[in-house]
Short mmCIF file of C-alpha atoms and ligand atoms in Angstrom, two decimals:
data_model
loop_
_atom_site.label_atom_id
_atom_site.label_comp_id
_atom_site.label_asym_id
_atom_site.label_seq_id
_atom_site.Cartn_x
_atom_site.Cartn_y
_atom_site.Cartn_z
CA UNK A 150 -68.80 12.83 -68.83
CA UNK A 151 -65.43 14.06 -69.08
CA UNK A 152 -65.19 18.20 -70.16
CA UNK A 153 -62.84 19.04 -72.51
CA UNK A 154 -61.66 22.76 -71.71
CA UNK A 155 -61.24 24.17 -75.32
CA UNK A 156 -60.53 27.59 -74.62
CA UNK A 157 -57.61 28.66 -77.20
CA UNK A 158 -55.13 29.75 -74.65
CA UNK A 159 -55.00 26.76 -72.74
CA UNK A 160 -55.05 24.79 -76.05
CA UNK A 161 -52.13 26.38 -77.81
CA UNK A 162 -50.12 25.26 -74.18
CA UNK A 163 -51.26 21.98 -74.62
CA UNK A 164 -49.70 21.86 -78.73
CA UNK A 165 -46.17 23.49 -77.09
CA UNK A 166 -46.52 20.69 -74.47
CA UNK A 167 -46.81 18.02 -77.21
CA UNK A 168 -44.21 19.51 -79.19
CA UNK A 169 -41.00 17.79 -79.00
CA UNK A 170 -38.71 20.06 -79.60
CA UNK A 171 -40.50 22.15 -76.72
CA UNK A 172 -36.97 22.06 -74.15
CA UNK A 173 -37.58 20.83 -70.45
CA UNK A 174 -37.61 24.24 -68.41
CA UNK A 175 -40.21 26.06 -71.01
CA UNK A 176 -41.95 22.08 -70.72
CA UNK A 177 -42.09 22.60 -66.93
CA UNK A 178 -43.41 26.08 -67.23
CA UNK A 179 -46.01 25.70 -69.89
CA UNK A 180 -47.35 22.72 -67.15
CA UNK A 181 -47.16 25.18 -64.55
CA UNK A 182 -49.25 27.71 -66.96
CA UNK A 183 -51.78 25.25 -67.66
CA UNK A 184 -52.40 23.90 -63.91
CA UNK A 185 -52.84 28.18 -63.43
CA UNK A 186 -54.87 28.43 -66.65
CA UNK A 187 -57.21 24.69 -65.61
CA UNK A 188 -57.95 25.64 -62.20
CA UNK A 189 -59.27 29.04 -63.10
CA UNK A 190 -61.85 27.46 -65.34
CA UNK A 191 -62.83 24.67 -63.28
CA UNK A 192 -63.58 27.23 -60.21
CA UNK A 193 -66.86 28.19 -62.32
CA UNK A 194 -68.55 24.92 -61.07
CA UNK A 195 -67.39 25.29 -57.66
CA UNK A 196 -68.23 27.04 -54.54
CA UNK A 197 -68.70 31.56 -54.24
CA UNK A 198 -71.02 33.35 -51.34
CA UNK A 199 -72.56 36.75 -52.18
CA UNK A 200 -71.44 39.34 -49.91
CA UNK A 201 -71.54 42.94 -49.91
CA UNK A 202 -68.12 45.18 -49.64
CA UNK A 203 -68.07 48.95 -48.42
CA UNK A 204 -65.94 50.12 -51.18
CA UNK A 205 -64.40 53.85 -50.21
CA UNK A 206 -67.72 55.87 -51.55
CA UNK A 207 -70.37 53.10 -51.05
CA UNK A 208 -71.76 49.79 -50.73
CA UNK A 209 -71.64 47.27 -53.85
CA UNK A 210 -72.07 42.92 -54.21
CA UNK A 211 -69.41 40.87 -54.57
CA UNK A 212 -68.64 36.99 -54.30
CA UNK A 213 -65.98 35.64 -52.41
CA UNK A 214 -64.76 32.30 -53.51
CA UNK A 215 -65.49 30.06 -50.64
CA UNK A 216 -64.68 26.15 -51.27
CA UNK A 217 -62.38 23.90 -49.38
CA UNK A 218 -59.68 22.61 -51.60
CA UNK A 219 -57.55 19.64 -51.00
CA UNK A 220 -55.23 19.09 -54.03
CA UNK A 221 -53.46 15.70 -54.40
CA UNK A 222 -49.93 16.12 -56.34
CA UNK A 223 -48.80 12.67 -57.55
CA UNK A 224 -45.07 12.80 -57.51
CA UNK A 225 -43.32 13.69 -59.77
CA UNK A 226 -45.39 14.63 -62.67
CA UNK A 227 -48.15 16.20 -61.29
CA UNK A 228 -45.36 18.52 -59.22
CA UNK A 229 -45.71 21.76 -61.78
CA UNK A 230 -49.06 20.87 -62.46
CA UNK A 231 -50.46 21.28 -58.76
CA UNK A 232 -47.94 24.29 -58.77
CA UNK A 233 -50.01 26.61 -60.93
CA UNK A 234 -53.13 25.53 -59.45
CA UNK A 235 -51.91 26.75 -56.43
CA UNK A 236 -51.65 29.88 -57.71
CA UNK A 237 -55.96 30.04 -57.76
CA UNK A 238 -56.54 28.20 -55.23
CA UNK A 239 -54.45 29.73 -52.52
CA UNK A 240 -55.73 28.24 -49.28
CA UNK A 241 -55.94 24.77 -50.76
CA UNK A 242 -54.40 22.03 -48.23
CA UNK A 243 -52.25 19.83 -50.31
CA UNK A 244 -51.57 15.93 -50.11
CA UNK A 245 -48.65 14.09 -51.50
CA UNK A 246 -48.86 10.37 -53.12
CA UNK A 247 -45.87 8.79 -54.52
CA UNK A 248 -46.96 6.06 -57.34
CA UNK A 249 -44.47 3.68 -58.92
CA UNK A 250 -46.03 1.54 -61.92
CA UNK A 251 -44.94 -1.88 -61.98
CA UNK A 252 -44.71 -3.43 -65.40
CA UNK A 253 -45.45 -7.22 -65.56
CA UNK A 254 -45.37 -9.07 -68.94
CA UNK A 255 -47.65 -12.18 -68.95
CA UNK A 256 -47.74 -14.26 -72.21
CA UNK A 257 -48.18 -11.55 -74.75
CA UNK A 258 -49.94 -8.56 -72.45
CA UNK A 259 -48.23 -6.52 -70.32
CA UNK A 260 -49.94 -5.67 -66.95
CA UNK A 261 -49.71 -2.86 -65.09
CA UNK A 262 -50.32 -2.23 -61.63
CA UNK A 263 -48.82 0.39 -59.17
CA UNK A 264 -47.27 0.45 -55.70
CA UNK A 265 -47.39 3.59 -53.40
CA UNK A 266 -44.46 4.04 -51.11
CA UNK A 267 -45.52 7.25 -49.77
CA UNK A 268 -48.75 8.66 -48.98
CA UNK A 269 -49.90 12.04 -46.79
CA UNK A 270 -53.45 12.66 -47.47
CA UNK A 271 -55.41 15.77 -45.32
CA UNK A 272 -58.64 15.36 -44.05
CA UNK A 273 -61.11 15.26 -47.11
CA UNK A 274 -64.43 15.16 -45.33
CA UNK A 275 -66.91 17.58 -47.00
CA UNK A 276 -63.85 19.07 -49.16
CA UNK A 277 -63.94 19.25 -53.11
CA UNK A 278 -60.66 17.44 -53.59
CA UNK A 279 -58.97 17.88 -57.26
CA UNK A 280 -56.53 14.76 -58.30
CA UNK A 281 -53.89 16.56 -60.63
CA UNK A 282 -51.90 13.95 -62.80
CA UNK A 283 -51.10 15.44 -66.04
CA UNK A 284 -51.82 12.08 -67.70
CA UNK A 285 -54.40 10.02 -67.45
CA UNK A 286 -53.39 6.83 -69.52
CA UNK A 287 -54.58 3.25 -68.10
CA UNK A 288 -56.08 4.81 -65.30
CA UNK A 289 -54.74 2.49 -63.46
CA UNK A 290 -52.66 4.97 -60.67
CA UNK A 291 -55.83 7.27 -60.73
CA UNK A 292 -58.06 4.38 -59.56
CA UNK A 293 -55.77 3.44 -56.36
CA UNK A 294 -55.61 6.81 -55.44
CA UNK A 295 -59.25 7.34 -55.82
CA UNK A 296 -59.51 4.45 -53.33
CA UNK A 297 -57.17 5.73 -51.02
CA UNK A 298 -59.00 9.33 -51.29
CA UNK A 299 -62.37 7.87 -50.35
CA UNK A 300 -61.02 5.60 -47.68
CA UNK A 301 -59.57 8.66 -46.17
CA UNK A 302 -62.78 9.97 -45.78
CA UNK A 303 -66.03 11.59 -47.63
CA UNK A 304 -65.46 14.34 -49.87
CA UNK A 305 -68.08 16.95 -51.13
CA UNK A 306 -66.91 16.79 -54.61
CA UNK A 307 -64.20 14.73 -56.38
CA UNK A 308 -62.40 16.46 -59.39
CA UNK A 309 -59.39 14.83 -61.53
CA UNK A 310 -57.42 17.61 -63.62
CA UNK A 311 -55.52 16.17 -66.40
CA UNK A 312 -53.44 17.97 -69.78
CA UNK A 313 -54.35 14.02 -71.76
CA UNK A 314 -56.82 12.00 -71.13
CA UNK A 315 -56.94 8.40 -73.07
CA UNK A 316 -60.19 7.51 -74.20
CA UNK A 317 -59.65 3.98 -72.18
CA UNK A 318 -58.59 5.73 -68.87
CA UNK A 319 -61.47 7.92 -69.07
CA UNK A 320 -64.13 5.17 -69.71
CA UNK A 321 -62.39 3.08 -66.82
CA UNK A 322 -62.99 6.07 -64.42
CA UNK A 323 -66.20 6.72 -65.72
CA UNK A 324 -67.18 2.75 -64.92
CA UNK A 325 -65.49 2.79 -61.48
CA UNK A 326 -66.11 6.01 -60.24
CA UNK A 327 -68.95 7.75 -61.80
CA UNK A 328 -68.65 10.44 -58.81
CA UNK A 329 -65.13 11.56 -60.43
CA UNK A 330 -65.59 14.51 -62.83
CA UNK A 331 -62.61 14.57 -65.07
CA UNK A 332 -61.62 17.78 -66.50
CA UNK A 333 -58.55 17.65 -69.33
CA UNK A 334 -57.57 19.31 -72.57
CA UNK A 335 -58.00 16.54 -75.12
CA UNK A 336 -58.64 13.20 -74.90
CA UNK A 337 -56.44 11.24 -77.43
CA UNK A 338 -57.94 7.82 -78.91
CA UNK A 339 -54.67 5.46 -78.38
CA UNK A 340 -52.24 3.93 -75.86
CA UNK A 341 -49.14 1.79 -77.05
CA UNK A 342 -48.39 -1.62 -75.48
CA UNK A 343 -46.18 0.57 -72.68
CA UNK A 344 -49.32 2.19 -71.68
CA UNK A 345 -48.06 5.79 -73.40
CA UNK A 346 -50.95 8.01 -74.89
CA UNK A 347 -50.95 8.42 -78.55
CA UNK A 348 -50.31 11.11 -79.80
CA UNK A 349 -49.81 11.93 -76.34
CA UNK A 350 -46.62 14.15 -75.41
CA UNK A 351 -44.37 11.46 -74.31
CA UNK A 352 -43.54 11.26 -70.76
CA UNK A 353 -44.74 13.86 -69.13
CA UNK A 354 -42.41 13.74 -65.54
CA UNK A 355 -39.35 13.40 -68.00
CA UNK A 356 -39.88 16.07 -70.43
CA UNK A 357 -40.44 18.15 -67.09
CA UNK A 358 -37.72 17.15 -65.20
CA UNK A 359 -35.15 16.77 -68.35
CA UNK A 360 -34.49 13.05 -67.45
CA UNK A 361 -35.10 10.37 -69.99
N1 URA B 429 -47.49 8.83 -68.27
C1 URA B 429 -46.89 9.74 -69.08
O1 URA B 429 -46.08 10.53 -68.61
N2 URA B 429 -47.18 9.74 -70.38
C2 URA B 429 -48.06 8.90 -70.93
O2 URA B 429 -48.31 8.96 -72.13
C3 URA B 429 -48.69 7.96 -70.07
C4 URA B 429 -48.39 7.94 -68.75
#
């Protein structure tokens, strides 16, 4: 099941983020916010160790946050997205993917699939690696790099952080990788025949980047 993070903060980024009038550097920002804001809540469900500290006048419990983080950025979208979740999760190692989606119009459908001219992946063995895309719309990018992820190795845990989430790309994910735990701010009910979320905010390496 995918979670929904609801808490208010991180909600009233995502309605600046959908905004249109919302201008490309406070855009890239708020994204950078939010990948701060998402990782903070998703390291509940992962790894901490008890330990004790000598503090200057005694001896108290603590926990120490102890998982091994690969994050995958996805250029270019994900770039200020994987940015902020670097903030949290300092030590994280960090692999780089470079998706193109191909359009392809056959009678009346239009098919997408995706090409990947670049790819660096670390070791994932054992790691709880977190897929950062701040849209997940056909699903179609997320499920080649999914494949590329596990054919780079085993990891512990498999996490895919996302602002939107379209109720197709998440059941396709959910089908074809039942492992993945997706973790996004709202999951919107539509995609148009370009494979854009509805409502959606439009296109989210664009309105970051101030291209269009
Ligand atoms: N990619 C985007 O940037 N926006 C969408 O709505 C879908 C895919």
């Amino acid at each position: 099941m995918a979670k929904i993070l609801t808490h208010p903060y991180l909600q009233s980024l995502l309605t600046k983020l959908r905004d249109k009038n919302t201008k490309y550097s406070v855009f890239r920002d708020i994204v950078r916010d939010s990948g701060r804001y998402m990782a903070y809540e998703i390291s509940r469900e992962l790894d901490f160790k008890k330990v004790t500290v000598e503090t200057p006048l005694g001896i108290a419990e603590g926990l120490v946050f102890c998982s091994d983080i690969v994050l995958i950025m996805i250029l270019r979208a994900s770039l200020p997205l994987v940015d902020g979740m670097m903030e949290i999760f300092k030590h994280a190692r960090v692999g780089v993917i470079s998706a193109k989606r191909i359009e392809e119009k056959k009678e009346n459908n239009t098919i997408f699939n995706v090409v990947i001219p670049y790819e660096r992946i670390p070791d994932v063995d054992g790691k709880t690696v977190i897929i950062a895309d701040p849209m997940l719309a056909t699903a179609t990018t997320m499920i080649e790099i999914l494949k590329r992820v596990k054919e780079r190795g085993k990891p512990k845990k498999i996490i895919i952080a996302t602002l939107i989430a379209s109720e197709y790309g998440v059941n396709r994910i959910e089908r074809l990788h039942p492992d993945a735990q997706i973790y996004t701010l709202a999951i919107d009910k539509e995609l148009n025949e370009n494979g854009y979320i509805i409502p959606g905010l439009g296109d989210a390496g664009d309105r970051a980047f101030g291209t269009s």
